[in-house]
PDB file of C-alpha atoms in Angstrom:
ATOM      1  CA  ALA A  15      47.506 103.675 132.147  1.00 75.00           C
ATOM      2  CA  GLN A  16      45.885 107.224 132.254  1.00 87.00           C
ATOM      3  CA  LYS A  17      48.410 110.316 133.183  1.00 94.00           C
ATOM      4  CA  VAL A  18      48.056 113.766 132.537  1.00 97.00           C
ATOM      5  CA  THR A  19      51.679 115.994 133.246  1.00 97.00           C
ATOM      6  CA  GLN A  20      52.301 119.293 133.339  1.00 97.00           C
ATOM      7  CA  ALA A  21      55.892 119.558 133.873  1.00 96.00           C
ATOM      8  CA  GLN A  22      55.879 123.316 133.352  1.00 97.00           C
ATOM      9  CA  THR A  23      55.586 123.691 138.217  1.00 96.00           C
ATOM     10  CA  GLU A  24      54.882 127.612 138.027  1.00 97.00           C
ATOM     11  CA  ILE A  25      54.963 130.292 135.454  1.00 98.00           C
ATOM     12  CA  SER A  26      56.289 133.640 135.900  1.00 98.00           C
ATOM     13  CA  VAL A  27      55.345 136.935 133.645  1.00 97.00           C
ATOM     14  CA  VAL A  28      55.184 140.271 133.177  1.00 97.00           C
ATOM     15  CA  GLU A  29      51.784 141.697 132.656  1.00 97.00           C
ATOM     16  CA  LYS A  30      50.981 141.579 128.087  1.00 97.00           C
ATOM     17  CA  GLU A  31      53.063 138.832 127.984  1.00 97.00           C
ATOM     18  CA  ASP A  32      51.755 135.948 126.398  1.00 98.00           C
ATOM     19  CA  VAL A  33      51.744 132.143 127.373  1.00 98.00           C
ATOM     20  CA  THR A  34      51.583 129.115 127.250  1.00 98.00           C
ATOM     21  CA  LEU A  35      50.930 125.968 129.313  1.00 98.00           C
ATOM     22  CA  ASP A  36      51.353 122.750 128.509  1.00 98.00           C
ATOM     23  CA  CYS A  37      49.533 119.445 128.803  1.00 98.00           C
ATOM     24  CA  VAL A  38      50.788 115.820 127.476  1.00 98.00           C
ATOM     25  CA  TYR A  39      48.329 112.929 128.722  1.00 97.00           C
ATOM     26  CA  GLU A  40      48.981 109.720 127.592  1.00 96.00           C
ATOM     27  CA  THR A  41      45.723 106.772 127.419  1.00 94.00           C
ATOM     28  CA  ARG A  42      45.246 103.821 125.917  1.00 91.00           C
ATOM     29  CA  ASP A  43      41.136 104.848 124.768  1.00 91.00           C
ATOM     30  CA  THR A  44      40.915 105.762 121.252  1.00 90.00           C
ATOM     31  CA  THR A  45      38.041 108.096 122.311  1.00 93.00           C
ATOM     32  CA  TYR A  46      38.749 110.399 125.885  1.00 95.00           C
ATOM     33  CA  TYR A  47      38.334 114.091 126.512  1.00 96.00           C
ATOM     34  CA  LEU A  48      40.767 116.932 127.750  1.00 96.00           C
ATOM     35  CA  PHE A  49      39.713 119.768 130.070  1.00 97.00           C
ATOM     36  CA  TRP A  50      40.860 122.244 131.603  1.00 98.00           C
ATOM     37  CA  TYR A  51      40.074 124.257 135.036  1.00 97.00           C
ATOM     38  CA  LYS A  52      41.505 126.952 136.201  1.00 98.00           C
ATOM     39  CA  GLN A  53      42.067 127.679 140.165  1.00 97.00           C
ATOM     40  CA  PRO A  54      42.381 130.937 140.973  1.00 97.00           C
ATOM     41  CA  PRO A  55      43.684 132.532 144.919  1.00 95.00           C
ATOM     42  CA  SER A  56      40.226 132.245 145.756  1.00 93.00           C
ATOM     43  CA  GLY A  57      39.885 128.644 145.776  1.00 93.00           C
ATOM     44  CA  GLU A  58      37.269 127.798 143.493  1.00 94.00           C
ATOM     45  CA  LEU A  59      37.541 125.267 140.318  1.00 96.00           C
ATOM     46  CA  VAL A  60      36.113 126.787 137.373  1.00 95.00           C
ATOM     47  CA  PHE A  61      35.473 125.131 134.016  1.00 95.00           C
ATOM     48  CA  LEU A  62      37.088 126.849 131.341  1.00 96.00           C
ATOM     49  CA  ILE A  63      37.399 124.135 127.981  1.00 95.00           C
ATOM     50  CA  ARG A  64      36.610 120.442 127.406  1.00 95.00           C
ATOM     51  CA  ARG A  65      37.349 119.185 123.761  1.00 95.00           C
ATOM     52  CA  ASN A  66      36.615 115.113 122.475  1.00 93.00           C
ATOM     53  CA  SER A  67      39.653 113.236 121.750  1.00 93.00           C
ATOM     54  CA  PHE A  68      38.198 113.783 117.371  1.00 92.00           C
ATOM     55  CA  ASP A  69      37.608 117.268 118.152  1.00 89.00           C
ATOM     56  CA  GLU A  70      41.173 118.336 116.352  1.00 86.00           C
ATOM     57  CA  GLN A  71      40.575 121.825 115.362  1.00 86.00           C
ATOM     58  CA  ASN A  72      42.612 124.987 117.712  1.00 88.00           C
ATOM     59  CA  GLU A  73      39.730 126.607 119.714  1.00 90.00           C
ATOM     60  CA  ILE A  74      39.916 130.531 120.476  1.00 91.00           C
ATOM     61  CA  SER A  75      37.942 132.131 123.607  1.00 92.00           C
ATOM     62  CA  GLY A  76      38.890 135.542 123.480  1.00 95.00           C
ATOM     63  CA  ARG A  77      43.085 135.697 125.027  1.00 96.00           C
ATOM     64  CA  TYR A  78      42.563 131.844 126.178  1.00 97.00           C
ATOM     65  CA  SER A  79      43.120 129.640 122.674  1.00 96.00           C
ATOM     66  CA  TRP A  80      43.928 125.902 123.784  1.00 96.00           C
ATOM     67  CA  ASN A  81      46.198 122.928 121.082  1.00 96.00           C
ATOM     68  CA  PHE A  82      45.231 119.999 120.555  1.00 95.00           C
ATOM     69  CA  GLN A  83      47.635 117.712 118.660  1.00 94.00           C
ATOM     70  CA  LYS A  84      46.910 113.893 118.859  1.00 93.00           C
ATOM     71  CA  SER A  85      50.238 113.309 117.257  1.00 93.00           C
ATOM     72  CA  THR A  86      52.298 114.237 120.899  1.00 95.00           C
ATOM     73  CA  SER A  87      49.599 113.345 123.071  1.00 96.00           C
ATOM     74  CA  SER A  88      48.921 117.604 123.920  1.00 97.00           C
ATOM     75  CA  PHE A  89      46.539 119.955 125.184  1.00 97.00           C
ATOM     76  CA  ASN A  90      48.233 123.139 125.362  1.00 97.00           C
ATOM     77  CA  PHE A  91      47.164 126.643 126.800  1.00 98.00           C
ATOM     78  CA  THR A  92      47.879 129.397 125.718  1.00 97.00           C
ATOM     79  CA  ILE A  93      47.078 132.814 127.444  1.00 98.00           C
ATOM     80  CA  THR A  94      47.431 136.123 125.537  1.00 97.00           C
ATOM     81  CA  ALA A  95      48.161 139.287 127.073  1.00 97.00           C
ATOM     82  CA  SER A  96      48.101 137.838 130.075  1.00 97.00           C
ATOM     83  CA  GLN A  97      45.561 139.870 133.106  1.00 97.00           C
ATOM     84  CA  VAL A  98      46.856 140.020 136.646  1.00 97.00           C
ATOM     85  CA  VAL A  99      43.916 138.471 137.085  1.00 96.00           C
ATOM     86  CA  ASP A 100      44.617 134.955 135.119  1.00 97.00           C
ATOM     87  CA  SER A 101      47.414 134.312 138.118  1.00 98.00           C
ATOM     88  CA  ALA A 102      45.759 131.254 139.669  1.00 98.00           C
ATOM     89  CA  VAL A 103      46.725 127.156 139.391  1.00 97.00           C
ATOM     90  CA  TYR A 104      45.561 125.920 135.596  1.00 98.00           C
ATOM     91  CA  PHE A 105      44.600 121.812 135.850  1.00 98.00           C
ATOM     92  CA  CYS A 106      44.498 119.953 132.730  1.00 98.00           C
ATOM     93  CA  ALA A 107      42.464 116.525 132.495  1.00 97.00           C
ATOM     94  CA  LEU A 108      41.613 113.534 131.270  1.00 96.00           C
ATOM     95  CA  SER A 109      38.400 111.413 130.680  1.00 94.00           C
ATOM     96  CA  GLU A 110      37.724 109.169 129.276  1.00 92.00           C
ATOM     97  CA  VAL A 111      35.295 106.746 127.581  1.00 87.00           C
ATOM     98  CA  TYR A 112      35.825 103.139 128.665  1.00 83.00           C
ATOM     99  CA  ASN A 113      36.755 104.419 131.652  1.00 78.00           C
ATOM    100  CA  THR A 114      33.745 106.861 132.406  1.00 73.00           C
ATOM    101  CA  ASP A 115      34.254 107.148 136.332  1.00 79.00           C
ATOM    102  CA  LYS A 116      36.784 110.503 137.223  1.00 84.00           C
ATOM    103  CA  LEU A 117      39.177 113.102 135.507  1.00 90.00           C
ATOM    104  CA  ILE A 118      42.458 112.292 135.819  1.00 94.00           C
ATOM    105  CA  PHE A 119      44.413 115.965 136.652  1.00 95.00           C
ATOM    106  CA  GLY A 120      47.695 116.960 135.995  1.00 96.00           C
ATOM    107  CA  THR A 121      49.514 118.454 139.248  1.00 96.00           C
ATOM    108  CA  GLY A 122      48.926 121.947 137.881  1.00 97.00           C
ATOM    109  CA  THR A 123      50.924 124.917 136.503  1.00 98.00           C
ATOM    110  CA  ARG A 124      50.386 127.976 139.163  1.00 97.00           C
ATOM    111  CA  LEU A 125      50.758 131.002 137.476  1.00 98.00           C
ATOM    112  CA  GLN A 126      51.963 134.015 138.317  1.00 98.00           C
ATOM    113  CA  VAL A 127      50.559 137.883 136.625  1.00 98.00           C
ATOM    114  CA  PHE A 128      53.591 140.548 137.516  1.00 97.00           C
ATOM    115  CA  PRO A 129      51.502 144.128 136.540  1.00 95.00           C
TER     116      PRO A 129
ATOM    117  CA  GLU B 300      21.235 129.410 140.131  1.00 86.00           C
ATOM    118  CA  ALA B 301      22.752 125.910 139.205  1.00 85.00           C
ATOM    119  CA  GLN B 302      25.180 125.286 141.354  1.00 94.00           C
ATOM    120  CA  VAL B 303      27.263 122.620 143.923  1.00 97.00           C
ATOM    121  CA  THR B 304      27.098 123.223 147.409  1.00 97.00           C
ATOM    122  CA  GLN B 305      29.932 122.155 150.089  1.00 97.00           C
ATOM    123  CA  ASN B 306      29.409 123.191 154.246  1.00 97.00           C
ATOM    124  CA  PRO B 307      31.220 123.414 155.925  1.00 97.00           C
ATOM    125  CA  ARG B 308      33.630 125.575 153.725  1.00 97.00           C
ATOM    126  CA  TYR B 309      36.559 125.459 156.513  1.00 97.00           C
ATOM    127  CA  LEU B 310      37.022 122.222 159.295  1.00 97.00           C
ATOM    128  CA  ILE B 311      39.190 121.809 161.617  1.00 97.00           C
ATOM    129  CA  THR B 312      39.135 118.101 164.020  1.00 96.00           C
ATOM    130  CA  VAL B 313      41.238 116.358 166.227  1.00 96.00           C
ATOM    131  CA  THR B 314      42.370 112.947 165.363  1.00 97.00           C
ATOM    132  CA  GLY B 315      39.202 109.897 166.012  1.00 96.00           C
ATOM    133  CA  LYS B 316      36.228 112.792 165.565  1.00 97.00           C
ATOM    134  CA  LYS B 317      34.054 111.236 163.232  1.00 97.00           C
ATOM    135  CA  LEU B 318      33.050 113.644 160.549  1.00 97.00           C
ATOM    136  CA  THR B 319      30.592 114.920 157.691  1.00 98.00           C
ATOM    137  CA  VAL B 320      31.021 117.222 154.638  1.00 98.00           C
ATOM    138  CA  THR B 321      27.769 117.424 152.702  1.00 98.00           C
ATOM    139  CA  CYS B 322      27.801 117.706 149.441  1.00 98.00           C
ATOM    140  CA  SER B 323      24.919 118.945 147.381  1.00 98.00           C
ATOM    141  CA  GLN B 324      23.380 120.033 143.573  1.00 97.00           C
ATOM    142  CA  ASN B 325      20.580 121.745 142.373  1.00 96.00           C
ATOM    143  CA  MET B 326      21.647 120.919 138.766  1.00 96.00           C
ATOM    144  CA  ASN B 327      19.314 117.179 138.364  1.00 96.00           C
ATOM    145  CA  HIS B 328      22.769 116.024 137.599  1.00 97.00           C
ATOM    146  CA  GLU B 329      23.386 112.245 138.064  1.00 96.00           C
ATOM    147  CA  TYR B 330      27.378 111.733 138.762  1.00 96.00           C
ATOM    148  CA  MET B 331      28.843 113.062 141.140  1.00 97.00           C
ATOM    149  CA  SER B 332      31.979 113.033 142.781  1.00 97.00           C
ATOM    150  CA  TRP B 333      34.672 114.030 145.014  1.00 98.00           C
ATOM    151  CA  TYR B 334      38.474 114.694 145.169  1.00 97.00           C
ATOM    152  CA  ARG B 335      41.031 115.664 147.209  1.00 98.00           C
ATOM    153  CA  GLN B 336      43.243 118.502 146.075  1.00 97.00           C
ATOM    154  CA  ASP B 337      46.962 117.436 148.097  1.00 96.00           C
ATOM    155  CA  PRO B 338      50.365 120.363 146.892  1.00 91.00           C
ATOM    156  CA  GLY B 339      51.798 118.708 144.423  1.00 89.00           C
ATOM    157  CA  LEU B 340      49.416 115.376 143.861  1.00 92.00           C
ATOM    158  CA  GLY B 341      46.610 117.780 141.796  1.00 92.00           C
ATOM    159  CA  LEU B 342      43.091 116.342 142.652  1.00 95.00           C
ATOM    160  CA  ARG B 343      42.611 111.954 143.474  1.00 96.00           C
ATOM    161  CA  GLN B 344      39.483 111.147 143.098  1.00 95.00           C
ATOM    162  CA  ILE B 345      38.467 109.670 146.298  1.00 97.00           C
ATOM    163  CA  TYR B 346      34.373 108.539 145.611  1.00 97.00           C
ATOM    164  CA  TYR B 347      32.433 108.399 142.245  1.00 96.00           C
ATOM    165  CA  SER B 348      28.502 107.847 142.136  1.00 96.00           C
ATOM    166  CA  MET B 349      27.108 107.304 139.269  1.00 94.00           C
ATOM    167  CA  ASN B 350      23.506 107.472 139.830  1.00 94.00           C
ATOM    168  CA  VAL B 351      21.617 106.537 143.216  1.00 94.00           C
ATOM    169  CA  GLU B 352      22.327 104.801 145.692  1.00 93.00           C
ATOM    170  CA  VAL B 353      25.077 103.392 142.758  1.00 94.00           C
ATOM    171  CA  THR B 354      29.072 104.716 144.834  1.00 95.00           C
ATOM    172  CA  ASP B 355      32.247 103.517 144.351  1.00 94.00           C
ATOM    173  CA  LYS B 356      35.651 103.972 144.936  1.00 94.00           C
ATOM    174  CA  GLY B 357      38.155 105.785 143.401  1.00 93.00           C
ATOM    175  CA  ASP B 358      41.824 106.261 143.210  1.00 92.00           C
ATOM    176  CA  VAL B 359      42.357 107.141 146.918  1.00 96.00           C
ATOM    177  CA  PRO B 360      39.377 105.582 148.716  1.00 97.00           C
ATOM    178  CA  GLU B 361      40.870 104.412 152.610  1.00 97.00           C
ATOM    179  CA  GLY B 362      39.334 106.347 155.556  1.00 97.00           C
ATOM    180  CA  TYR B 363      36.079 107.941 153.475  1.00 98.00           C
ATOM    181  CA  LYS B 364      32.955 106.748 152.764  1.00 98.00           C
ATOM    182  CA  VAL B 365      30.322 107.689 151.028  1.00 98.00           C
ATOM    183  CA  SER B 366      26.359 107.235 150.362  1.00 96.00           C
ATOM    184  CA  ARG B 367      23.958 108.309 147.398  1.00 97.00           C
ATOM    185  CA  LYS B 368      20.328 108.475 149.184  1.00 97.00           C
ATOM    186  CA  GLU B 369      19.314 111.348 147.350  1.00 96.00           C
ATOM    187  CA  LYS B 370      19.503 112.320 143.431  1.00 97.00           C
ATOM    188  CA  ARG B 371      20.862 115.426 144.638  1.00 97.00           C
ATOM    189  CA  ASN B 372      23.232 114.875 147.624  1.00 98.00           C
ATOM    190  CA  PHE B 373      26.397 113.301 147.973  1.00 98.00           C
ATOM    191  CA  PRO B 374      27.863 113.197 151.751  1.00 98.00           C
ATOM    192  CA  LEU B 375      31.588 112.432 152.783  1.00 98.00           C
ATOM    193  CA  ILE B 376      32.056 110.693 155.809  1.00 98.00           C
ATOM    194  CA  LEU B 377      35.396 110.154 157.713  1.00 97.00           C
ATOM    195  CA  GLU B 378      34.778 107.628 160.543  1.00 95.00           C
ATOM    196  CA  SER B 379      37.666 108.166 162.947  1.00 97.00           C
ATOM    197  CA  PRO B 380      40.269 110.768 160.554  1.00 97.00           C
ATOM    198  CA  SER B 381      43.453 111.125 160.754  1.00 97.00           C
ATOM    199  CA  PRO B 382      46.444 113.626 160.144  1.00 97.00           C
ATOM    200  CA  ASN B 383      47.834 112.269 156.770  1.00 97.00           C
ATOM    201  CA  GLN B 384      43.858 113.374 155.497  1.00 98.00           C
ATOM    202  CA  THR B 385      44.171 117.362 156.321  1.00 98.00           C
ATOM    203  CA  SER B 386      43.639 118.553 153.241  1.00 98.00           C
ATOM    204  CA  LEU B 387      40.856 120.416 150.949  1.00 98.00           C
ATOM    205  CA  TYR B 388      37.783 118.329 149.155  1.00 98.00           C
ATOM    206  CA  PHE B 389      35.969 118.837 146.449  1.00 98.00           C
ATOM    207  CA  CYS B 390      32.636 117.249 145.598  1.00 98.00           C
ATOM    208  CA  ALA B 391      31.689 117.643 141.704  1.00 97.00           C
ATOM    209  CA  SER B 392      28.881 116.913 139.716  1.00 97.00           C
ATOM    210  CA  SER B 393      28.085 115.776 136.240  1.00 95.00           C
ATOM    211  CA  PRO B 394      25.094 115.039 133.932  1.00 95.00           C
ATOM    212  CA  LYS B 395      25.452 111.689 133.194  1.00 92.00           C
ATOM    213  CA  THR B 396      29.273 110.469 133.472  1.00 90.00           C
ATOM    214  CA  GLY B 397      33.286 111.135 134.755  1.00 89.00           C
ATOM    215  CA  THR B 398      32.829 112.886 131.183  1.00 90.00           C
ATOM    216  CA  ASP B 399      30.597 114.673 130.647  1.00 92.00           C
ATOM    217  CA  THR B 400      31.553 118.850 131.924  1.00 93.00           C
ATOM    218  CA  GLN B 401      32.186 118.501 135.967  1.00 94.00           C
ATOM    219  CA  TYR B 402      30.813 121.722 138.056  1.00 95.00           C
ATOM    220  CA  PHE B 403      32.695 121.241 141.816  1.00 96.00           C
ATOM    221  CA  GLY B 404      31.530 122.501 144.199  1.00 97.00           C
ATOM    222  CA  PRO B 405      33.641 125.418 146.565  1.00 96.00           C
ATOM    223  CA  GLY B 406      36.179 122.974 149.013  1.00 97.00           C
ATOM    224  CA  THR B 407      36.291 122.543 152.045  1.00 98.00           C
ATOM    225  CA  ARG B 408      39.330 123.175 153.709  1.00 97.00           C
ATOM    226  CA  LEU B 409      39.499 120.196 156.651  1.00 98.00           C
ATOM    227  CA  THR B 410      42.820 119.807 159.416  1.00 98.00           C
ATOM    228  CA  VAL B 411      42.873 117.131 161.446  1.00 97.00           C
ATOM    229  CA  LEU B 412      45.234 117.368 164.761  1.00 96.00           C
TER     230      LEU B 412
END
């Protein structure tokens, strides 16, 4: 069965600290996609990244980086030098190629960055 | 501008009064989906559509209906809303399937009294 676990319900940091949001997934598919979305206080869902299961290279985009480790079924998200504008709920999600009808979301991690 | 729109953004209604939440996308996407977001549960899929006239149930379809008569529109219908349908609803679309990047509408906050 597919499942996404975000064990950290809430994280608080002070500006400029680095922070890592954990995501662990379960799937029986060998081909799947992993996503991260950001939900700022305004409520919309903002797409951050999509990664397929055959691409294990880490990705960096500005202050954001993602570490995909198939061996531990994890797709962790790190924000370097956090800023107040990073305060949001972050969702990790999974979609399987042979079950292409939906995204399976984790329960989200609320990140609060204090000045 | 490429976007997914939802209306209304906020709605307070009473138990049993039929309502429709509209969803429209201007990206010519084939796949559309509805999710509900509840505290501690993340987002859960209600219904999805792979194309015009093709719809199917997601994980929590009870109490909801959908239709896909045109490619751009995917309304969510609550025939007889109940308080347990109080939630934040999101419509999403993607080019082909659920494995493509899904782009979300701004959300509709529904309260059923």
